[in-house]
Coordinates of C-alpha atoms in Angstrom, one line a residue:
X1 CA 0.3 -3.2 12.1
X2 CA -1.9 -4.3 9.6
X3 CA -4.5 -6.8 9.9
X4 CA -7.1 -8.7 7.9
X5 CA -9.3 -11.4 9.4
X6 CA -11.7 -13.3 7.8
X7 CA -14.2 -15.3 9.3
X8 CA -17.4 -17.4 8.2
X9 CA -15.8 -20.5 6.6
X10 CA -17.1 -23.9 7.3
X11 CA -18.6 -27.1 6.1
X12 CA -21.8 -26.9 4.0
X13 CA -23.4 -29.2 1.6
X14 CA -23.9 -28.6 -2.2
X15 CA -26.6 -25.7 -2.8
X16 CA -26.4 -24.4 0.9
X17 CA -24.8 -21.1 1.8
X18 CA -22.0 -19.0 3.8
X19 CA -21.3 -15.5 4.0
X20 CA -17.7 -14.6 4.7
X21 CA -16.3 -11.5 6.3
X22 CA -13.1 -10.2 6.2
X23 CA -13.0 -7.2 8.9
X24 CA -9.3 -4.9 8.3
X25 CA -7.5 -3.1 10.9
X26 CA -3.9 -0.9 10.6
X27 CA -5.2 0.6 7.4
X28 CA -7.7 3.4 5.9
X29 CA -10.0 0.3 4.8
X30 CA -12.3 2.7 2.5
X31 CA -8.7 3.6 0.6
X32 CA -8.3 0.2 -0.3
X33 CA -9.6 -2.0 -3.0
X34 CA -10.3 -5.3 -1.5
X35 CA -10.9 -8.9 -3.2
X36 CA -11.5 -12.5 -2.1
X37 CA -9.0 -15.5 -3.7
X38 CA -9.1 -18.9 -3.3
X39 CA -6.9 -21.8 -3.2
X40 CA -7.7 -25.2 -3.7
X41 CA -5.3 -28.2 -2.8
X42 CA -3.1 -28.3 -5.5
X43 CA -4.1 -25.7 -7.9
X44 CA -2.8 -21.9 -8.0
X45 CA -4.7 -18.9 -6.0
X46 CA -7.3 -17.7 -8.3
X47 CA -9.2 -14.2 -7.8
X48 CA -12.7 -15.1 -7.1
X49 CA -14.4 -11.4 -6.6
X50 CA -12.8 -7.9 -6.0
X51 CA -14.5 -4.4 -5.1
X52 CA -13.1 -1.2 -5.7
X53 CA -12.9 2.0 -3.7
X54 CA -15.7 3.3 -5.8
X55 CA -17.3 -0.5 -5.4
X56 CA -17.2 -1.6 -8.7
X57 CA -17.0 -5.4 -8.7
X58 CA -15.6 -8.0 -10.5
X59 CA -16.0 -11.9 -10.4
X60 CA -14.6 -14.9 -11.5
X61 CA -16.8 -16.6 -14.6
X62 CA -17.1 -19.3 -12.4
X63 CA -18.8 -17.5 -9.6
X64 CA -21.2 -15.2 -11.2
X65 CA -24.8 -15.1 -10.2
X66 CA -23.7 -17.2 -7.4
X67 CA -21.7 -15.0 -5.2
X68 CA -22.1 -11.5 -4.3
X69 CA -19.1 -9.3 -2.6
X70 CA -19.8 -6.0 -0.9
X71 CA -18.0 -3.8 1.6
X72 CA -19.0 -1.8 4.7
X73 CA -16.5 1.4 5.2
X74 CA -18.2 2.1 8.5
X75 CA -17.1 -1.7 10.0
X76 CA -14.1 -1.7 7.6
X77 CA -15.3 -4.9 6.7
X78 CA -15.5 -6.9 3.4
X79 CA -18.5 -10.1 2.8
X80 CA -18.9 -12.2 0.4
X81 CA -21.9 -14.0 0.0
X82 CA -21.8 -17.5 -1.3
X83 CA -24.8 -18.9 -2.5
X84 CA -25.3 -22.6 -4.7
X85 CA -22.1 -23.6 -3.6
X86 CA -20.6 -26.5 -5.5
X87 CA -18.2 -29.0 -4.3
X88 CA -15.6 -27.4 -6.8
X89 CA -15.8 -23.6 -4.4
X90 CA -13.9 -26.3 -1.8
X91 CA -10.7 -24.1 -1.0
X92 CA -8.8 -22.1 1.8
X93 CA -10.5 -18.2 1.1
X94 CA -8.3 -15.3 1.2
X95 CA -8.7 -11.6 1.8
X96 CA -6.4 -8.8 0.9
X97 CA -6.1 -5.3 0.6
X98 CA -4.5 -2.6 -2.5
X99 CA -3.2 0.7 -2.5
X100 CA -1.0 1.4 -5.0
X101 CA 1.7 -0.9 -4.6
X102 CA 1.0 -1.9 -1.5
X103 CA -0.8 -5.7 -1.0
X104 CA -1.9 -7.3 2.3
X105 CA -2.9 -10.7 2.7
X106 CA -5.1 -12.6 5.2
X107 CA -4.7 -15.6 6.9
X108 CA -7.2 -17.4 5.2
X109 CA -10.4 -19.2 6.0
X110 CA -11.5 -22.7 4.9
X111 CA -14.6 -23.7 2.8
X112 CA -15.3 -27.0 2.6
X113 CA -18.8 -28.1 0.1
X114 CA -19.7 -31.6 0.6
X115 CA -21.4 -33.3 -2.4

């Protein structure tokens, strides 16, 4: 059975920092390209960072030079590093998993940045 799990979400104030982890089980994690989405109240999931197998990486505009993602095969875990956070990163973070057409979701973790 596949899993994803993310952890690390919480309550920060503007500028501060979180690192969140989303840690896979059920699959061959270092086959897998992996992002982070978010979703505010009321607004669409948006991609906010994705890694491939070969850890290429690609960000939203608004998160660049802010947030970092990065993956450990070993721990079959995925971070992402939020740094500067604004009151607008304020959403419920996803995780999920690719392999062809294969997509798994997490169960989501929220971030809440107080102004």
């Amino acid at each position: 059975q596949v899993q994803l799990m993310e952890s690390g979400g919480g309550l920060v104030q503007a500028g501060e920092s979180l690192r969140l982890s989303c840690t896979a089980s059920g699959i061959i994690f270092s086959e897998h390209g992996m992002g982070w989405y978010r979703q505010a109240p009321g607004k669409q999931r948006e991609l906010v960072a994705s890694i491939t197998i070969g850890e290429s990486t690609n960000y939203a505009e608004s998160v660049k030079g802010r947030f970092t993602i990065s993956r450990d095969n070993a721990k079959n875990t995925m971070y992402l590093q939020m740094n500067s956070l604004k009151p607008e990163d304020t959403a419920v973070y996803y995780c999920n998993a690719i392999r062809y057409g294969s997509v798994h979701w997490g169960q989501g973790t929220q971030v809440t940045v107080s102004s």
